[in-house]
Tab-separated table of C-alpha atoms in Angstrom:
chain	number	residue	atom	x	y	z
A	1	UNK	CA	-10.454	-23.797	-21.984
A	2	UNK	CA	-8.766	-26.821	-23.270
A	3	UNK	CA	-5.400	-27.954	-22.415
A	4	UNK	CA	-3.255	-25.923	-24.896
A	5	UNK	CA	-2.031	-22.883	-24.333
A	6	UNK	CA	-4.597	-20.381	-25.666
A	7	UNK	CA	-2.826	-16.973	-24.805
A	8	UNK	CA	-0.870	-15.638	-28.563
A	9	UNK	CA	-0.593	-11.918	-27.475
A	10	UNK	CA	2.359	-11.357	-26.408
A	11	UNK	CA	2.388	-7.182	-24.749
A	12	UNK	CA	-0.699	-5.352	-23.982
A	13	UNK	CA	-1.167	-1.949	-24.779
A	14	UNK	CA	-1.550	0.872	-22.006
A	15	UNK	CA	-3.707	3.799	-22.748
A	16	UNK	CA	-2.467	5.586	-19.472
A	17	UNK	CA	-3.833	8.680	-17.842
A	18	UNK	CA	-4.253	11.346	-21.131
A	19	UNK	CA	-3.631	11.017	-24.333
A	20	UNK	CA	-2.107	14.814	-24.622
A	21	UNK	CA	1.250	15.218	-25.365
A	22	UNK	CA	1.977	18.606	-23.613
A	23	UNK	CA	-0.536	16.987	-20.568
A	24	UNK	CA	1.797	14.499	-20.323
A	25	UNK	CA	5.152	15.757	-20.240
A	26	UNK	CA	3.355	18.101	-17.125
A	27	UNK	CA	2.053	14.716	-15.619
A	28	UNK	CA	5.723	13.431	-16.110
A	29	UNK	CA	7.330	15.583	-14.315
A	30	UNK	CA	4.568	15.837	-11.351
A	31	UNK	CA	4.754	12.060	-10.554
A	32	UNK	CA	8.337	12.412	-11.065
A	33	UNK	CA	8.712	14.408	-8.310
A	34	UNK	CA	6.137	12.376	-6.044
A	35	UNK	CA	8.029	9.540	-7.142
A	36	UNK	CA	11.540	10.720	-5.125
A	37	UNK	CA	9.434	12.175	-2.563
A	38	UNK	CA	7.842	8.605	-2.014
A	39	UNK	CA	11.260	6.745	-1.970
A	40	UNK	CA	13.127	9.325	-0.219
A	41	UNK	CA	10.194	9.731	2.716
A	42	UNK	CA	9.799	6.042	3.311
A	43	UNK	CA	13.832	5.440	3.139
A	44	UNK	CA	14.492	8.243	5.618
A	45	UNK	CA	12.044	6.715	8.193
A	46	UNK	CA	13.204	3.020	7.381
A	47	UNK	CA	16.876	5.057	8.341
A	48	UNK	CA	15.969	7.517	11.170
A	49	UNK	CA	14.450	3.839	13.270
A	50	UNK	CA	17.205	1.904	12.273
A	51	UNK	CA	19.605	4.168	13.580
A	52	UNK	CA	17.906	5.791	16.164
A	53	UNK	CA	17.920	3.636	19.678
A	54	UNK	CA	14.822	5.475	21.531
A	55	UNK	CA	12.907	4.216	18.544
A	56	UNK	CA	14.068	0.671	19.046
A	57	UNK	CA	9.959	-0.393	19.841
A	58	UNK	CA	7.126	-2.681	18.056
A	59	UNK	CA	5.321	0.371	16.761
A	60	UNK	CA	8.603	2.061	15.007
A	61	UNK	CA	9.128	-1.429	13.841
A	62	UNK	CA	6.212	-2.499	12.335
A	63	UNK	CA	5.686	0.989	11.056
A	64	UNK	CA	9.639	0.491	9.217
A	65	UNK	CA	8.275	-2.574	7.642
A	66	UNK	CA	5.317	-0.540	6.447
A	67	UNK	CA	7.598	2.335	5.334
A	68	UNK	CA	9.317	-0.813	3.113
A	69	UNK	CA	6.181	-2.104	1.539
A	70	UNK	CA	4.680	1.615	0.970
A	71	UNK	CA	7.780	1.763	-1.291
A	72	UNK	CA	7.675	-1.540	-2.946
A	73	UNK	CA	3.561	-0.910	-3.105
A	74	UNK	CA	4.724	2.735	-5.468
A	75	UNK	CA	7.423	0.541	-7.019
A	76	UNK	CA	5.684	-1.576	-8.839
A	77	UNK	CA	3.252	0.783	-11.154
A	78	UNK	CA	4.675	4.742	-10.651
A	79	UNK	CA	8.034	4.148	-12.499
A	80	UNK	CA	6.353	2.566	-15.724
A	81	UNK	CA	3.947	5.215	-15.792
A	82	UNK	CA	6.509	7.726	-15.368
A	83	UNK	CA	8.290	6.376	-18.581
A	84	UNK	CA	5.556	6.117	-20.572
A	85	UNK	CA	4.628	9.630	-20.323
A	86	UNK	CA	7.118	10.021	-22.854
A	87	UNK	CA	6.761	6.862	-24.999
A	88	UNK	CA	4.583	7.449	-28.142
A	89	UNK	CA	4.258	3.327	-27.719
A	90	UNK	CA	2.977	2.520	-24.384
A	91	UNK	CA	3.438	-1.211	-24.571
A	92	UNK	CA	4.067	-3.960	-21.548
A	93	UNK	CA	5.230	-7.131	-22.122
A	94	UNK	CA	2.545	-10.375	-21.266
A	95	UNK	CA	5.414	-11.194	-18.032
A	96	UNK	CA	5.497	-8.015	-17.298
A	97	UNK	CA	1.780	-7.721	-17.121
A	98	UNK	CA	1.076	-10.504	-15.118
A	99	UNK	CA	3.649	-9.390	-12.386
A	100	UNK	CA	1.813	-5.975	-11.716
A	101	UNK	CA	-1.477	-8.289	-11.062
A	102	UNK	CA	0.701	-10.703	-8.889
A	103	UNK	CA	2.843	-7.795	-7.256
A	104	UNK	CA	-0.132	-5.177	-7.024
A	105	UNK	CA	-2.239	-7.762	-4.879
A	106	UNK	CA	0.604	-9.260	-3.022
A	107	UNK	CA	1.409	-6.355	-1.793
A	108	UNK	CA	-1.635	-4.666	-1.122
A	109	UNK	CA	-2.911	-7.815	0.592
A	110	UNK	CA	0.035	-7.762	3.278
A	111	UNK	CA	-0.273	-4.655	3.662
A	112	UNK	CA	-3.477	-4.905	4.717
A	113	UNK	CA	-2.605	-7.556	7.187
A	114	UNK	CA	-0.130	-5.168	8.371
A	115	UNK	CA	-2.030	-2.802	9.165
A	116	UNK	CA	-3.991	-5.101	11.227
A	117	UNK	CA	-0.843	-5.676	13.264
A	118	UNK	CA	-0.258	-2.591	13.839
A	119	UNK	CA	-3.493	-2.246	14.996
A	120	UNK	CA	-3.454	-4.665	17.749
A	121	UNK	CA	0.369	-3.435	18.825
A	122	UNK	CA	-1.386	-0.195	19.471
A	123	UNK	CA	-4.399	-2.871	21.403
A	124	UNK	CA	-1.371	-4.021	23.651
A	125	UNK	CA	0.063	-0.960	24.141
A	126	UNK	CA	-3.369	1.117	25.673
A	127	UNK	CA	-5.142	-1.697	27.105
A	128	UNK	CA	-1.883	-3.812	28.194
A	129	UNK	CA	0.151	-1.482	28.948
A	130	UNK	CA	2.328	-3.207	32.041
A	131	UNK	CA	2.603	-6.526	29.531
A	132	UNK	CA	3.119	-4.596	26.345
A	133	UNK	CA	7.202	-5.649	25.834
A	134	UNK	CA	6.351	-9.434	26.772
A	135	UNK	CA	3.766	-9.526	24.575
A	136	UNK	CA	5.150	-7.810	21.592
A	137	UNK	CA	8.827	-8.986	21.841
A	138	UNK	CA	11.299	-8.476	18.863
A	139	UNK	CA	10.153	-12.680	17.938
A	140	UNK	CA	6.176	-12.330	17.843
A	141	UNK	CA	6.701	-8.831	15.981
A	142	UNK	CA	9.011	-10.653	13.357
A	143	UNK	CA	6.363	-13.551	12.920
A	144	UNK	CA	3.720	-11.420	12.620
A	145	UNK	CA	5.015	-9.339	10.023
A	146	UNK	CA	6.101	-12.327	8.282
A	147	UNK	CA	2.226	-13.667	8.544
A	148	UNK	CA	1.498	-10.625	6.564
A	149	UNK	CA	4.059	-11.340	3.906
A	150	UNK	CA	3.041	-15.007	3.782
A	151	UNK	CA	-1.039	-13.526	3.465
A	152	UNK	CA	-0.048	-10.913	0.934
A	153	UNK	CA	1.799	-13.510	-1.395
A	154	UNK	CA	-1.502	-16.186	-0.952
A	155	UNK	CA	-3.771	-14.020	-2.063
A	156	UNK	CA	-0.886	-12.372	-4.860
A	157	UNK	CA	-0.512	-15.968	-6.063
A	158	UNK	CA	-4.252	-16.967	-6.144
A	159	UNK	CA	-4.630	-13.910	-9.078
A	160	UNK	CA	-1.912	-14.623	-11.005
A	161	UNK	CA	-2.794	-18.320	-11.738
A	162	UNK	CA	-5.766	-17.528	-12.654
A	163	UNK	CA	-5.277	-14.490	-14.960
A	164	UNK	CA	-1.957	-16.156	-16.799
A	165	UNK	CA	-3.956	-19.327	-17.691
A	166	UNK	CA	-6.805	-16.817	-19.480
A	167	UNK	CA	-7.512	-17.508	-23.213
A	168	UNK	CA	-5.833	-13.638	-24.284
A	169	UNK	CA	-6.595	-14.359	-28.358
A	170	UNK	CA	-7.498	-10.571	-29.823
A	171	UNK	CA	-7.843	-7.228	-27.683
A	172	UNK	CA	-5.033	-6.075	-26.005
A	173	UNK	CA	-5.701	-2.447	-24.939
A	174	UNK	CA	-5.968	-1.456	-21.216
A	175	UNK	CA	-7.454	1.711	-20.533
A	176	UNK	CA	-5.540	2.426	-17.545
A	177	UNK	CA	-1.483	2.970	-16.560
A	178	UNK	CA	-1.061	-0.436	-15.656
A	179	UNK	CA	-2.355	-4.189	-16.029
A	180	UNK	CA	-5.286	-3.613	-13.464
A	181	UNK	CA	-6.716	-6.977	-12.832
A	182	UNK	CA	-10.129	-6.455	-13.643
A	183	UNK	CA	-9.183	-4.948	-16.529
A	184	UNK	CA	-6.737	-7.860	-17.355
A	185	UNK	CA	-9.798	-10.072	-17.083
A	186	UNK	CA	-12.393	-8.499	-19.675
A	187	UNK	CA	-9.688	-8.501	-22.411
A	188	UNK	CA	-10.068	-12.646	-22.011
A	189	UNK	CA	-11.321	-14.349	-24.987
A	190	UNK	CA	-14.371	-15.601	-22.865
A	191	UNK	CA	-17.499	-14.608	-20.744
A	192	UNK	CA	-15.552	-12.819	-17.972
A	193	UNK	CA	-18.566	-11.966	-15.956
A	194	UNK	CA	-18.722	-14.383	-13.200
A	195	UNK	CA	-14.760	-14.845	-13.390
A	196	UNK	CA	-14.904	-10.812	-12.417
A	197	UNK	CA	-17.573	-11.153	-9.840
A	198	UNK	CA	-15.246	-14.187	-8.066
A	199	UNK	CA	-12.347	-12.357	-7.963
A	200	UNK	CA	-13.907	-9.233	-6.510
A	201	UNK	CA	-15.573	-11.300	-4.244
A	202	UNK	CA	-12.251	-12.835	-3.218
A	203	UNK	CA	-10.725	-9.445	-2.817
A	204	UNK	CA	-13.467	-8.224	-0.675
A	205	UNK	CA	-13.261	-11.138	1.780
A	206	UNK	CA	-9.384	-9.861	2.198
A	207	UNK	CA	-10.047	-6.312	2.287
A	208	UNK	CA	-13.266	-6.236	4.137
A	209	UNK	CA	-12.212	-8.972	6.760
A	210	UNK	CA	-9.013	-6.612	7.897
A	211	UNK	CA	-11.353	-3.746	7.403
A	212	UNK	CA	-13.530	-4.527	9.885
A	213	UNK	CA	-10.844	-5.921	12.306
A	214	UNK	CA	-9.263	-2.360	12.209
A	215	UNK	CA	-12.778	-0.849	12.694
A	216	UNK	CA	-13.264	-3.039	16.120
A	217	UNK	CA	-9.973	-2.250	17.255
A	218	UNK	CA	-9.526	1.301	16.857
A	219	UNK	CA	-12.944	1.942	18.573
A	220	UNK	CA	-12.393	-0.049	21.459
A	221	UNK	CA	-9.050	1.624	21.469
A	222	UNK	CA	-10.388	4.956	21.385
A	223	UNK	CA	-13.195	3.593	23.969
A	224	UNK	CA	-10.745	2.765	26.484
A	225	UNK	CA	-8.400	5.813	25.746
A	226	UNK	CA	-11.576	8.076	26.690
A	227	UNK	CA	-11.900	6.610	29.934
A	228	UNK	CA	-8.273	6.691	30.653
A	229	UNK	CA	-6.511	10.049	32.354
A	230	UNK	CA	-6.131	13.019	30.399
A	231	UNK	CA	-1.901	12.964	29.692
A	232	UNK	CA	-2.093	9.767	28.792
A	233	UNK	CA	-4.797	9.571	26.221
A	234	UNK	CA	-3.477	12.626	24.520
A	235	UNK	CA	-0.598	10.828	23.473
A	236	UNK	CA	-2.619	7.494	22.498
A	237	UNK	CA	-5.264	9.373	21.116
A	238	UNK	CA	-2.487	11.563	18.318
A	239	UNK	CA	-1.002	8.008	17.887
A	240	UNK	CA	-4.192	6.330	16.647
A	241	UNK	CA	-5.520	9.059	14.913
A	242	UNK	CA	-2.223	8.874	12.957
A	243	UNK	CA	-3.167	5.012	12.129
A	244	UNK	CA	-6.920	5.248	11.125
A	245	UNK	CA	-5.794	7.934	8.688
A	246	UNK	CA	-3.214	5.920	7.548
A	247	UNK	CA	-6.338	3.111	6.822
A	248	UNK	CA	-8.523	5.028	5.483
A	249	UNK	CA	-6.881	6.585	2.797
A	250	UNK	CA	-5.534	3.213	2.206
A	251	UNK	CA	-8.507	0.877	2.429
A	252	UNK	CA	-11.087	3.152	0.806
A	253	UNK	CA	-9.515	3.360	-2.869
A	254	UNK	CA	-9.066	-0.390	-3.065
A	255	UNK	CA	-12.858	-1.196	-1.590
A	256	UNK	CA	-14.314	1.129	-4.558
A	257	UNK	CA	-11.997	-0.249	-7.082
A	258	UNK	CA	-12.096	-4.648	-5.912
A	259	UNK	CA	-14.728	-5.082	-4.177
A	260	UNK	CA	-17.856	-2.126	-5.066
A	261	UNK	CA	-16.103	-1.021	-8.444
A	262	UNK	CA	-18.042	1.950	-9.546
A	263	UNK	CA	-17.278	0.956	-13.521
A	264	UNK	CA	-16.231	4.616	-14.027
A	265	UNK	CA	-12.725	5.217	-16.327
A	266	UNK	CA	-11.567	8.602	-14.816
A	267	UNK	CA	-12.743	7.794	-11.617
A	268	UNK	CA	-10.954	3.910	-11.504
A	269	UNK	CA	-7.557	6.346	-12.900
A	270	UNK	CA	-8.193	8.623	-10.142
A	271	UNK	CA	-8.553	6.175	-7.536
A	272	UNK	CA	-5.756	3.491	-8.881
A	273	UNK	CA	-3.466	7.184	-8.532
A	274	UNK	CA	-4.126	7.656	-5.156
A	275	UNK	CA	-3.811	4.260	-3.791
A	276	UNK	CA	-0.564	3.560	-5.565
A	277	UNK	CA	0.943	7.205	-5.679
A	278	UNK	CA	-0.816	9.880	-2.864
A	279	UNK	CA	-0.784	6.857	-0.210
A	280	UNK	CA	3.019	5.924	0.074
A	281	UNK	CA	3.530	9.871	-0.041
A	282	UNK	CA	1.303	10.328	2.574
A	283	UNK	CA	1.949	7.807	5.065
A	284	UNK	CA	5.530	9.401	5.812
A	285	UNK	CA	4.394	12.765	6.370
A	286	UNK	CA	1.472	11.407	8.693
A	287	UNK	CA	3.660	9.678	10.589
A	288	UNK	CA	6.373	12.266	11.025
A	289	UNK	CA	4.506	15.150	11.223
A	290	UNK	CA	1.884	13.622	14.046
A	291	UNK	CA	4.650	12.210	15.903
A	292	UNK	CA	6.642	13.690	18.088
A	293	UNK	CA	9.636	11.111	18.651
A	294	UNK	CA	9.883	11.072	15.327
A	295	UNK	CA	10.655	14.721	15.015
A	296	UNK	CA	13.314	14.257	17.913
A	297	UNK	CA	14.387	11.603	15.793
A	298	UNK	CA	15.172	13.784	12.718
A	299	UNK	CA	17.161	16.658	14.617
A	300	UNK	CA	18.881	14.306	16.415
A	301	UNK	CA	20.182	12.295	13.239
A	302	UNK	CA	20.611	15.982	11.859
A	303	UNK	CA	22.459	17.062	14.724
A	304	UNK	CA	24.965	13.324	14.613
A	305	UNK	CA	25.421	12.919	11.001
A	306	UNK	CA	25.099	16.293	8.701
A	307	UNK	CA	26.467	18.570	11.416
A	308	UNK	CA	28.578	17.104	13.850
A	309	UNK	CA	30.524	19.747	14.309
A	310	UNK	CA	27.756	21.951	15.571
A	311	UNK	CA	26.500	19.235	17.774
A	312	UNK	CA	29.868	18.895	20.162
């Protein structure tokens, strides 16, 4: 790659999810609806611990700031695919490309971090208990989750200077709903080969790293939670099995699509759907429907804000 600017195209071409018309005006309004669901789940939890004092803890607000990035994570793919369901000319401009590879790794990779501090608040909590509020004060939760940011927009950054300086000099279509970065990649006018097998590599020391850091932690949890009394554990037990599911459906789409991609169209689709679609709408409803202050939480802002009169 010499010194001038190789890259002429100037929009890339999405081939999205189906290429019928009466498939897609179905698919539009389905994600549609998942869409608001998404934004509206994740903004009434961001709400119900801002406003609610008994959930005024580390968990509630680490799991706010994951609430936050869940919709930013949705945000940045879902509404573009939504419009183009009805666009005969599913086009995306080259800056637009390049910010779903910076913004879809950004935000995956601090969410990932996040998840890891989440996991050791929940550490503190059952094996600490007596020093859990020293340890995770409002100043080390606030760092933290800033660490996360700061991780997420490191590894964010690292893909997007190296996909925007690519030679782009002839093919332009993506078979996907948005600029996936492996697909990004074999559209360069080059061997792409070991540029794809770095980048993967790079994404599985992020992804596997925190991976395994949530595997330790959640089984010594659940080690120590056994040999604790039975009240006790029931509630620590509901409360982690709330996280891992949380991680799993999370971590497992991104390992088979960065770091062991399977090389299969319908199933990358599938999988690229449910990691930025199915797991912002799920983590709400794990979350609220697992967790029993956060039910209180609801009737109580029911009972203050849409009927005060019946609450008096």
């Amino acid at each position: 790659m010499d010194g001038d600017n190789q890259t002429v195209l100037s929009e890339f071409v999405l081939l999205g999810l189906s290429n019928s018309k009466n498939l897609q005006v179905l698919l539009f309004l389905i994600f549609l609806l998942l869409y608001l669901l998404i934004m509206s789940g994740n903004i009434i939890i961001q709400i119900l611990i801002t406003t609610d004092p008994h959930l005024h803890s580390p968990m509630y607000f680490l799991l706010a700031n994951l609430s936050f990035v869940d919709m930013w994570l949705s945000s940045n793919t879902t509404p573009k695919m939504i419009i183009d369901f009805l666009r005969e000319n599913k086009t995306i401009s080259f800056a637009g490309c390049m910010s779903q590879v910076f913004l879809s790794h950004c935000i995956a990779g601090g969410e990932m971090v996040l998840l890891v501090v989440m996991a050791y608040d929940r550490y503190v909590a059952i094996c600490k208990p007596l020093h859990y509020f020293t340890i995770m004060n409002l100043k080390r939760c606030t760092g933290l989750v800033l660490t996360s940011w700061i991780i997420g927009f490191i590894h964010g950054i690292s893909y997007f200077l190296v996909v925007v300086q690519l030679p782009f000099c002839g093919p332009n279509k993506i078979d996907s709903f948005f600029c996936d970065m492996p697909l990004v990649i074999k559209l360069a006018c080059m061997d792409s080969h070991d540029l794809n097998t770095l980048m993967n590599a790079e994404c599985g020391v992020v992804a596997v790293t925190c991976f395994m850091l949530l595997l330790f932690s959640y089984t010594y949890i659940l080690i120590t939670v056994h040999q604790t009394s039975k009240d006790g554990a029931s509630k620590a037990l509901s409360t982690c099995t709330a996280h891992i599911t949380v991680v799993m459906i999370f971590f497992l789409p991104c390992m088979f699509i960065y770091v062991w991609p399977l090389s299969i169209t319908w199933l990358d689709k599938f999988l690229a759907v449910f990691y930025s679609v199915f797991t912002p709408l799920l983590n709400p409803a794990i979350y609220t429907l697992r967790n029993k202050e956060m039910k209180n939480a609801m009737k109580r802002f029911i009972g203050k804000f849409l009927c005060p009169k019946g609450n008096s």
